[in-house]
CSV table of C-alpha atoms in Angstrom, one decimal:
chain,number,residue,atom,x,y,z
A,1,MET,CA,-19.2,18.7,27.7
A,2,SER,CA,-18.9,17.8,24.0
A,3,THR,CA,-19.9,20.0,21.2
A,4,ARG,CA,-22.9,17.7,20.4
A,5,GLU,CA,-24.0,17.8,24.1
A,6,LEU,CA,-23.7,21.6,24.1
A,7,ASP,CA,-25.9,21.8,20.9
A,8,VAL,CA,-28.6,19.7,22.6
A,9,ALA,CA,-28.5,21.7,25.7
A,10,LEU,CA,-29.0,24.8,23.7
A,11,GLY,CA,-32.1,23.5,22.1
A,12,GLY,CA,-30.9,21.1,19.4
A,13,GLY,CA,-28.8,23.6,17.4
A,14,VAL,CA,-26.0,26.0,17.7
A,15,GLY,CA,-27.1,29.0,19.8
A,16,GLY,CA,-30.6,27.4,20.4
A,17,LEU,CA,-31.5,27.5,16.7
A,18,SER,CA,-33.2,24.5,15.3
A,19,THR,CA,-31.3,22.8,12.5
A,20,THR,CA,-32.2,20.5,9.6
A,21,GLU,CA,-30.0,17.6,8.5
A,22,MET,CA,-28.7,17.7,5.0
A,23,VAL,CA,-27.4,14.9,2.8
A,24,LEU,CA,-24.3,15.8,0.8
A,25,ASN,CA,-22.4,13.9,-1.9
A,26,ILE,CA,-18.7,14.2,-1.7
A,27,GLY,CA,-17.5,13.0,-5.1
A,28,PRO,CA,-17.3,10.9,-7.1
A,29,GLN,CA,-13.8,12.3,-7.1
A,30,HIS,CA,-11.6,12.6,-10.2
A,31,PRO,CA,-9.1,9.8,-10.8
A,32,ALA,CA,-6.3,12.3,-10.4
A,33,THR,CA,-6.9,12.0,-6.6
A,34,HIS,CA,-7.1,8.6,-4.9
A,35,GLY,CA,-9.5,7.4,-7.5
A,36,VAL,CA,-13.2,7.6,-8.1
A,37,LEU,CA,-14.7,7.4,-4.6
A,38,ARG,CA,-18.1,8.8,-3.4
A,39,LEU,CA,-18.9,9.7,0.2
A,40,ARG,CA,-22.6,10.3,1.1
A,41,ILE,CA,-22.6,12.2,4.3
A,42,THR,CA,-25.4,13.5,6.5
A,43,VAL,CA,-24.6,16.8,8.3
A,44,ASP,CA,-26.3,18.7,11.1
A,45,GLY,CA,-24.9,22.2,10.6
A,46,GLU,CA,-21.1,21.6,10.3
A,47,ARG,CA,-21.2,18.3,12.2
A,48,ILE,CA,-21.2,15.0,10.3
A,49,THR,CA,-23.9,12.6,11.7
A,50,ARG,CA,-23.6,9.8,9.2
A,51,ALA,CA,-21.1,8.7,6.5
A,52,GLU,CA,-21.4,6.1,3.8
A,53,PRO,CA,-18.5,5.2,1.5
A,54,ILE,CA,-20.0,4.3,-1.9
A,55,ILE,CA,-17.7,2.2,-4.0
A,56,GLY,CA,-17.8,0.6,-7.4
A,57,TYR,CA,-17.1,3.5,-9.8
A,58,MET,CA,-13.8,2.0,-11.0
A,59,HIS,CA,-14.8,-1.7,-10.9
A,60,ARG,CA,-13.1,-3.6,-13.7
A,61,GLY,CA,-13.8,-7.2,-12.8
A,62,ALA,CA,-10.2,-8.3,-12.3
A,63,GLU,CA,-11.2,-11.3,-10.2
A,64,LYS,CA,-13.4,-12.6,-13.0
A,65,LEU,CA,-10.7,-11.9,-15.6
A,66,PHE,CA,-8.3,-14.0,-13.7
A,67,GLU,CA,-10.5,-17.0,-14.5
A,68,VAL,CA,-10.0,-16.6,-18.3
A,69,ARG,CA,-6.3,-15.8,-18.4
A,70,ASP,CA,-3.5,-18.3,-17.9
A,71,TYR,CA,-1.0,-18.1,-15.0
A,72,ARG,CA,1.5,-16.0,-17.0
A,73,GLN,CA,-1.2,-13.5,-18.1
A,74,ILE,CA,-2.9,-12.9,-14.7
A,75,ILE,CA,0.2,-11.1,-13.4
A,76,VAL,CA,-0.5,-8.2,-15.7
A,77,LEU,CA,-4.0,-7.8,-14.1
A,78,ALA,CA,-2.6,-8.2,-10.5
A,79,ASN,CA,-0.2,-5.3,-10.6
A,80,ARG,CA,-2.9,-2.8,-11.6
A,81,HIS,CA,-5.5,-2.7,-8.8
A,82,ASP,CA,-3.2,-0.8,-6.4
A,83,TRP,CA,-1.2,1.2,-9.0
A,84,LEU,CA,1.1,2.6,-6.3
A,85,SER,CA,2.1,-0.9,-5.1
A,86,ALA,CA,2.4,-2.7,-8.5
A,87,PHE,CA,5.4,-4.8,-7.8
A,88,ASN,CA,4.1,-6.0,-4.4
A,89,ASN,CA,0.9,-7.1,-6.2
A,90,GLU,CA,2.8,-9.1,-8.8
A,91,VAL,CA,4.8,-11.0,-6.2
A,92,GLY,CA,1.7,-11.9,-4.1
A,93,VAL,CA,0.1,-13.7,-7.0
A,94,ALA,CA,3.4,-15.4,-8.0
A,95,LEU,CA,3.9,-16.7,-4.5
A,96,ALA,CA,0.4,-18.2,-4.3
A,97,VAL,CA,0.9,-20.0,-7.6
A,98,GLU,CA,4.4,-21.2,-6.7
A,99,HIS,CA,3.1,-22.7,-3.4
A,100,LEU,CA,0.6,-24.9,-5.3
A,101,LEU,CA,3.4,-25.9,-7.7
A,102,GLU,CA,5.6,-26.7,-4.8
A,103,MET,CA,8.3,-24.7,-6.6
A,104,GLU,CA,11.5,-23.5,-5.0
A,105,VAL,CA,12.5,-20.1,-6.4
A,106,PRO,CA,16.3,-19.4,-6.8
A,107,GLU,CA,17.8,-17.5,-3.9
A,108,ARG,CA,19.0,-14.7,-6.1
A,109,ALA,CA,15.5,-14.1,-7.4
A,110,THR,CA,14.0,-14.2,-3.9
A,111,TRP,CA,16.4,-11.5,-2.6
A,112,THR,CA,15.8,-9.4,-5.6
A,113,ARG,CA,12.1,-9.6,-5.2
A,114,THR,CA,12.5,-8.5,-1.6
A,115,LEU,CA,14.7,-5.5,-2.7
A,116,LEU,CA,12.1,-4.5,-5.4
A,117,SER,CA,9.3,-4.9,-2.9
A,118,GLU,CA,10.9,-2.4,-0.5
A,119,LEU,CA,11.7,0.1,-3.2
A,120,SER,CA,8.0,-0.1,-4.2
A,121,ARG,CA,7.0,0.4,-0.5
A,122,ALA,CA,9.2,3.5,-0.3
A,123,LEU,CA,7.8,4.9,-3.6
A,124,ASN,CA,4.2,4.3,-2.3
A,125,HIS,CA,4.9,6.1,1.0
A,126,LEU,CA,6.7,9.0,-0.6
A,127,MET,CA,3.6,9.6,-2.8
A,128,PHE,CA,1.3,9.9,0.2
A,129,LEU,CA,3.9,12.0,2.2
A,130,GLY,CA,3.7,14.6,-0.6
A,131,SER,CA,0.1,14.4,-1.6
A,132,TYR,CA,-1.4,14.5,1.9
A,133,PRO,CA,-0.1,18.0,2.7
A,134,LEU,CA,-1.4,19.1,-0.7
A,135,GLU,CA,-4.9,18.1,0.3
A,136,LEU,CA,-4.5,20.2,3.4
A,137,GLY,CA,-3.3,23.3,1.5
A,138,ALA,CA,0.5,22.9,1.7
A,139,ILE,CA,1.8,22.7,-1.9
A,140,THR,CA,5.6,22.7,-1.5
A,141,PRO,CA,6.1,19.2,0.1
A,142,ILE,CA,4.9,17.3,-3.0
A,143,PHE,CA,7.8,18.7,-5.1
A,144,TYR,CA,10.3,17.3,-2.6
A,145,SER,CA,8.6,14.0,-2.3
A,146,PHE,CA,8.6,13.6,-6.1
A,147,ARG,CA,12.3,14.5,-6.3
A,148,GLU,CA,13.0,11.5,-4.0
A,149,ARG,CA,10.5,9.3,-5.9
A,150,GLU,CA,12.4,10.0,-9.1
A,151,GLU,CA,15.6,8.7,-7.7
A,152,LEU,CA,14.0,5.4,-6.7
A,153,GLN,CA,11.8,5.3,-9.8
A,154,ALA,CA,14.9,5.4,-12.0
A,155,VAL,CA,16.4,2.2,-10.6
A,156,MET,CA,13.0,0.5,-10.8
A,157,GLU,CA,12.7,1.5,-14.4
A,158,GLU,CA,16.3,0.4,-15.1
A,159,PHE,CA,15.5,-3.1,-13.9
A,160,SER,CA,12.0,-3.6,-15.3
A,161,GLY,CA,11.6,-1.1,-18.2
A,162,GLY,CA,8.4,0.3,-16.7
A,163,ARG,CA,7.6,3.2,-14.5
A,164,MET,CA,4.3,2.2,-13.1
A,165,HIS,CA,3.3,-1.4,-14.1
A,166,TYR,CA,6.6,-3.2,-13.9
A,167,MET,CA,5.7,-6.7,-15.1
A,168,CYS,CA,9.1,-8.1,-14.2
A,169,THR,CA,7.8,-10.9,-12.0
A,170,ARG,CA,7.4,-14.4,-13.4
A,171,VAL,CA,6.1,-17.6,-11.9
A,172,GLY,CA,9.4,-19.1,-10.6
A,173,GLY,CA,11.5,-16.0,-10.5
A,174,LEU,CA,12.0,-12.8,-12.5
A,175,LEU,CA,12.0,-11.6,-16.1
A,176,HIS,CA,15.8,-11.3,-16.3
A,177,ASP,CA,19.0,-11.1,-14.2
A,178,LEU,CA,20.3,-7.9,-12.6
A,179,PRO,CA,21.6,-5.3,-15.1
A,180,ASP,CA,25.4,-4.6,-14.9
A,181,GLY,CA,26.1,-2.0,-12.2
A,182,TRP,CA,22.5,-2.0,-11.1
A,183,LEU,CA,23.2,-2.8,-7.4
A,184,ASP,CA,25.6,0.2,-7.3
A,185,ASN,CA,22.9,2.4,-8.8
A,186,VAL,CA,20.4,1.3,-6.2
A,187,ASP,CA,22.8,2.1,-3.3
A,188,THR,CA,23.5,5.5,-4.8
A,189,ALA,CA,19.8,6.3,-5.1
A,190,VAL,CA,19.1,5.1,-1.5
A,191,GLU,CA,21.8,7.3,-0.1
A,192,LYS,CA,20.6,10.3,-2.0
A,193,VAL,CA,17.1,9.8,-0.7
A,194,ARG,CA,18.2,9.1,2.8
A,195,SER,CA,20.4,12.3,2.9
A,196,ARG,CA,17.6,14.5,1.6
A,197,MET,CA,14.7,13.1,3.6
A,198,PRO,CA,15.2,15.7,6.4
A,199,GLU,CA,14.3,18.5,4.0
A,200,LEU,CA,10.9,16.9,3.3
A,201,GLU,CA,10.3,16.0,6.9
A,202,SER,CA,11.0,19.5,8.1
A,203,MET,CA,8.1,20.7,5.9
A,204,LEU,CA,5.8,18.0,7.1
A,205,PHE,CA,6.4,17.8,10.8
A,206,GLY,CA,7.4,21.4,11.4
A,207,ASN,CA,4.5,22.7,9.3
A,208,GLU,CA,1.8,24.6,11.1
A,209,ILE,CA,-0.8,23.8,8.5
A,210,VAL,CA,-0.2,20.0,8.8
A,211,THR,CA,0.0,20.1,12.6
A,212,ALA,CA,-3.2,22.1,13.0
A,213,ARG,CA,-5.2,20.0,10.5
A,214,ALA,CA,-3.9,16.6,11.5
A,215,ARG,CA,-3.1,16.4,15.2
A,216,GLY,CA,-5.9,15.0,17.3
A,217,VAL,CA,-8.1,14.7,14.1
A,218,GLY,CA,-9.6,11.4,13.0
A,219,THR,CA,-8.5,9.3,15.9
A,220,LEU,CA,-9.0,5.7,15.1
A,221,SER,CA,-9.4,3.5,18.1
A,222,MET,CA,-8.0,-0.1,18.5
A,223,GLU,CA,-11.6,-1.3,18.7
A,224,GLN,CA,-12.4,0.2,15.3
A,225,VAL,CA,-9.2,-1.2,13.8
A,226,LEU,CA,-10.0,-4.7,14.9
A,227,SER,CA,-13.7,-4.5,14.0
A,228,TYR,CA,-13.1,-3.4,10.5
A,229,GLY,CA,-10.0,-5.4,9.7
A,230,VAL,CA,-7.9,-2.3,9.2
A,231,SER,CA,-4.3,-3.1,8.6
A,232,GLY,CA,-0.9,-1.7,7.6
A,233,PRO,CA,0.4,1.7,8.6
A,234,ILE,CA,-3.1,3.0,9.5
A,235,ALA,CA,-3.5,0.2,12.0
A,236,ARG,CA,0.0,0.5,13.4
A,237,ALA,CA,-0.5,4.2,14.0
A,238,SER,CA,-3.3,3.2,16.4
A,239,GLY,CA,-0.9,0.8,18.3
A,240,LEU,CA,-1.6,-2.5,16.5
A,241,ASP,CA,1.9,-4.1,16.5
A,242,VAL,CA,1.3,-6.4,13.5
A,243,ASP,CA,3.5,-6.7,10.4
A,244,LEU,CA,3.3,-9.9,8.2
A,245,ARG,CA,6.9,-9.4,7.2
A,246,ARG,CA,7.9,-10.1,10.8
A,247,ASP,CA,5.0,-12.2,12.0
A,248,GLU,CA,4.4,-14.5,9.0
A,249,PRO,CA,7.7,-14.1,7.0
A,250,TYR,CA,7.8,-14.6,3.3
A,251,LEU,CA,10.5,-13.9,0.6
A,252,THR,CA,13.6,-13.2,2.7
A,253,TYR,CA,12.0,-11.2,5.5
A,254,GLY,CA,12.6,-14.0,8.0
A,255,GLU,CA,16.3,-13.1,7.9
A,256,LEU,CA,15.8,-9.3,7.8
A,257,PHE,CA,13.3,-9.0,10.7
A,258,VAL,CA,15.5,-10.7,13.4
A,259,ASP,CA,16.9,-9.1,16.5
A,260,GLY,CA,19.7,-6.8,15.4
A,261,GLY,CA,18.5,-6.9,11.8
A,262,PRO,CA,17.5,-3.9,9.7
A,263,GLY,CA,13.8,-4.8,9.8
A,264,ARG,CA,11.6,-3.3,12.5
A,265,VAL,CA,7.9,-2.6,12.9
A,266,VAL,CA,6.9,1.1,13.2
A,267,THR,CA,4.0,1.9,15.6
A,268,ARG,CA,2.4,4.9,17.3
A,269,THR,CA,-0.3,5.0,19.9
A,270,GLU,CA,-2.1,8.3,19.1
A,271,GLY,CA,-4.1,6.9,16.2
A,272,ASP,CA,-4.8,10.4,14.7
A,273,ALA,CA,-4.0,11.6,11.2
A,274,LEU,CA,-0.6,13.0,12.2
A,275,ALA,CA,0.4,9.6,13.7
A,276,ARG,CA,-0.5,7.9,10.4
A,277,LEU,CA,1.7,10.3,8.6
A,278,GLU,CA,4.6,9.8,11.1
A,279,VAL,CA,4.3,6.0,10.6
A,280,LEU,CA,4.6,6.4,6.8
A,281,ASP,CA,7.6,8.6,7.1
A,282,GLU,CA,9.5,6.3,9.5
A,283,GLN,CA,8.7,3.3,7.3
A,284,VAL,CA,10.4,4.9,4.4
A,285,HIS,CA,13.6,4.9,6.4
A,286,VAL,CA,13.1,1.2,7.3
A,287,SER,CA,12.5,0.3,3.7
A,288,LEU,CA,15.7,2.1,2.7
A,289,ASP,CA,17.6,0.1,5.3
A,290,LEU,CA,16.1,-3.2,4.0
A,291,VAL,CA,17.1,-2.3,0.4
A,292,ARG,CA,20.7,-1.8,1.5
A,293,ALA,CA,20.7,-5.1,3.3
A,294,CYS,CA,19.4,-6.8,0.1
A,295,THR,CA,22.1,-5.3,-2.1
A,296,GLU,CA,24.8,-6.4,0.3
A,297,ARG,CA,23.4,-10.0,0.3
A,298,LEU,CA,23.0,-10.1,-3.4
A,299,ARG,CA,26.7,-9.2,-3.8
A,300,GLN,CA,27.5,-12.0,-1.4
A,301,ILE,CA,25.4,-14.5,-3.3
A,302,GLY,CA,27.0,-13.6,-6.6
A,303,PRO,CA,25.9,-14.8,-10.1
A,304,GLY,CA,23.3,-17.5,-10.3
A,305,PRO,CA,19.9,-18.5,-11.7
A,306,PHE,CA,17.1,-15.9,-11.5
A,307,ASP,CA,14.2,-18.0,-12.7
A,308,THR,CA,12.8,-21.5,-13.0
A,309,LYS,CA,12.3,-23.2,-16.3
A,310,LEU,CA,8.6,-23.8,-17.0
A,311,PRO,CA,6.7,-25.8,-19.5
A,312,LYS,CA,5.2,-23.9,-22.5
A,313,ILE,CA,1.7,-24.5,-21.1
A,314,LEU,CA,1.8,-24.1,-17.3
A,315,LYS,CA,-0.9,-26.0,-15.4
A,316,VAL,CA,-1.1,-25.7,-11.7
A,317,PRO,CA,-2.1,-28.9,-9.7
A,318,GLN,CA,-5.5,-29.1,-8.2
A,319,GLY,CA,-5.8,-27.5,-4.8
A,320,GLU,CA,-6.2,-24.2,-3.0
A,321,HIS,CA,-4.0,-21.9,-1.1
A,322,TYR,CA,-4.2,-18.5,0.6
A,323,PHE,CA,-1.2,-16.2,0.8
A,324,ALA,CA,-1.2,-12.9,2.6
A,325,GLY,CA,1.6,-10.3,2.3
A,326,GLU,CA,2.3,-7.0,3.9
A,327,ASN,CA,1.7,-4.6,1.0
A,328,PRO,CA,2.5,-0.9,1.5
A,329,LEU,CA,-1.1,-0.1,2.4
A,330,GLY,CA,-1.8,-3.2,4.5
A,331,PHE,CA,-2.6,-6.9,4.2
A,332,ASN,CA,-3.1,-8.1,0.6
A,333,GLY,CA,-4.4,-11.7,0.5
A,334,TYR,CA,-4.7,-14.0,-2.5
A,335,TYR,CA,-7.0,-17.0,-2.3
A,336,LEU,CA,-6.2,-19.3,-5.3
A,337,VAL,CA,-8.3,-22.3,-6.2
A,338,SER,CA,-7.0,-24.5,-9.0
A,339,ARG,CA,-8.6,-27.4,-10.8
A,340,GLY,CA,-5.5,-28.4,-12.6
A,341,ASP,CA,-6.1,-26.2,-15.6
A,342,LYS,CA,-3.9,-23.5,-17.2
A,343,ALA,CA,-6.0,-20.7,-15.7
A,344,PRO,CA,-7.2,-20.3,-12.1
A,345,HIS,CA,-10.6,-21.6,-11.2
A,346,ARG,CA,-10.9,-18.8,-8.7
A,347,LEU,CA,-8.5,-16.1,-7.5
A,348,LYS,CA,-10.0,-13.9,-4.8
A,349,LEU,CA,-8.2,-10.7,-3.6
A,350,ARG,CA,-8.3,-9.4,-0.1
A,351,SER,CA,-7.1,-5.8,-0.6
A,352,ALA,CA,-5.9,-3.4,2.1
A,353,SER,CA,-7.7,-0.3,0.9
A,354,PHE,CA,-11.2,-1.9,1.1
A,355,ASN,CA,-11.1,-2.3,4.8
A,356,ASN,CA,-9.2,0.9,5.4
A,357,VAL,CA,-12.0,2.9,3.6
A,358,GLN,CA,-15.0,1.1,5.2
A,359,VAL,CA,-14.0,2.2,8.6
A,360,LEU,CA,-14.8,5.8,7.5
A,361,ALA,CA,-18.5,5.0,8.2
A,362,ASP,CA,-17.6,4.7,11.9
A,363,LEU,CA,-14.8,7.3,12.0
A,364,LEU,CA,-16.4,10.3,10.3
A,365,PRO,CA,-19.6,10.7,12.4
A,366,GLY,CA,-19.1,13.3,15.1
A,367,THR,CA,-16.4,15.2,13.2
A,368,VAL,CA,-16.9,18.4,11.3
A,369,VAL,CA,-17.0,18.9,7.6
A,370,ALA,CA,-13.8,20.9,7.6
A,371,ASP,CA,-11.9,17.9,9.0
A,372,MET,CA,-13.4,15.4,6.6
A,373,VAL,CA,-10.7,15.9,3.9
A,374,ALA,CA,-7.9,15.7,6.5
A,375,ILE,CA,-9.3,12.4,7.7
A,376,LEU,CA,-10.1,11.0,4.3
A,377,GLY,CA,-6.6,11.7,2.9
A,378,SER,CA,-4.9,10.2,6.0
A,379,MET,CA,-6.5,6.8,5.4
A,380,PHE,CA,-4.0,6.3,2.5
A,381,PHE,CA,-6.0,4.3,0.1
A,382,VAL,CA,-6.1,3.6,-3.7
A,383,VAL,CA,-9.6,3.2,-5.1
A,384,GLY,CA,-8.5,0.6,-7.7
A,385,ASP,CA,-7.5,-1.5,-4.7
A,386,ILE,CA,-11.1,-1.3,-3.5
A,387,ASP,CA,-12.9,-1.8,-6.9
A,388,LYS,CA,-10.7,-4.7,-7.9
């Protein structure tokens, strides 16, 4: 008999006591967390009976701003909605534009884009690997995750000059060629992170706090995943074996996700908060393997062009195109409509975090308030990615 059935059998409340439902506002949260999100939950005692994610507190109208910026300027808007996946956002927009231009990007630039995308994915996942235990009451892991982030952040900064919004993608390629010795610095950073990951993992997966708060909590079924369009690590933790890098390859992933290659899709079947954390952790290792494969290939390719010469005023031919990429948090889609002008007529974003948060309305009812934060944090979202 479930807890709810026991409550009813005892007269509608715990111990036969009658209870009155209460409506509680959780948030809006401070931007120092995942962003400004509000949850309006209805509780019967400690049990959540209804949950409604309320979004829009960070809305900055990026999709409308795309319409009044030219194709070079929109990249600066694109890399900000998910501030933990900035480079991946840049590349998605560039790939959509390049398709309508029927542009062939230099091989050297394409492999470098793949490398930077995987560094960005590892940075994203390391952030959540450190911040999720913090939300559960375990402070120490975040210091270790940030130590590893700094190693990777240093090489991202060396290439782009930025720590958060890189702005090194250009339509047709990249801002500049690889700095001297940069590939060696990348390999050194990757090996340092790889060698020290067990220290962080021992605090996560051998941690009594994390295990008690996350195992069997917030189990997301395959039906819920499909109904709400949940994607990325959260969906794969529930057994959905889908990854656009393998299933609809772009950049150089078609060569990396082949049998015997470094690319592989990480899945779990439990679908709980702990499984979602395990998928993130294993994906860091996959990304590090992909980065090493990219540095080796770039050495083989050798010097060459890193961008495509463009006219001073770039106009994209009339047409429309939808591109979807496997961002760190899930599917990011870019639907571009051009009328032959120097600015998009329409650029619609399909962001991963939006769907991943909406499923909370179906996931939280039936759980207790004490588990709400553990479930909410395990959905791994960025509110800017919702309020784009």
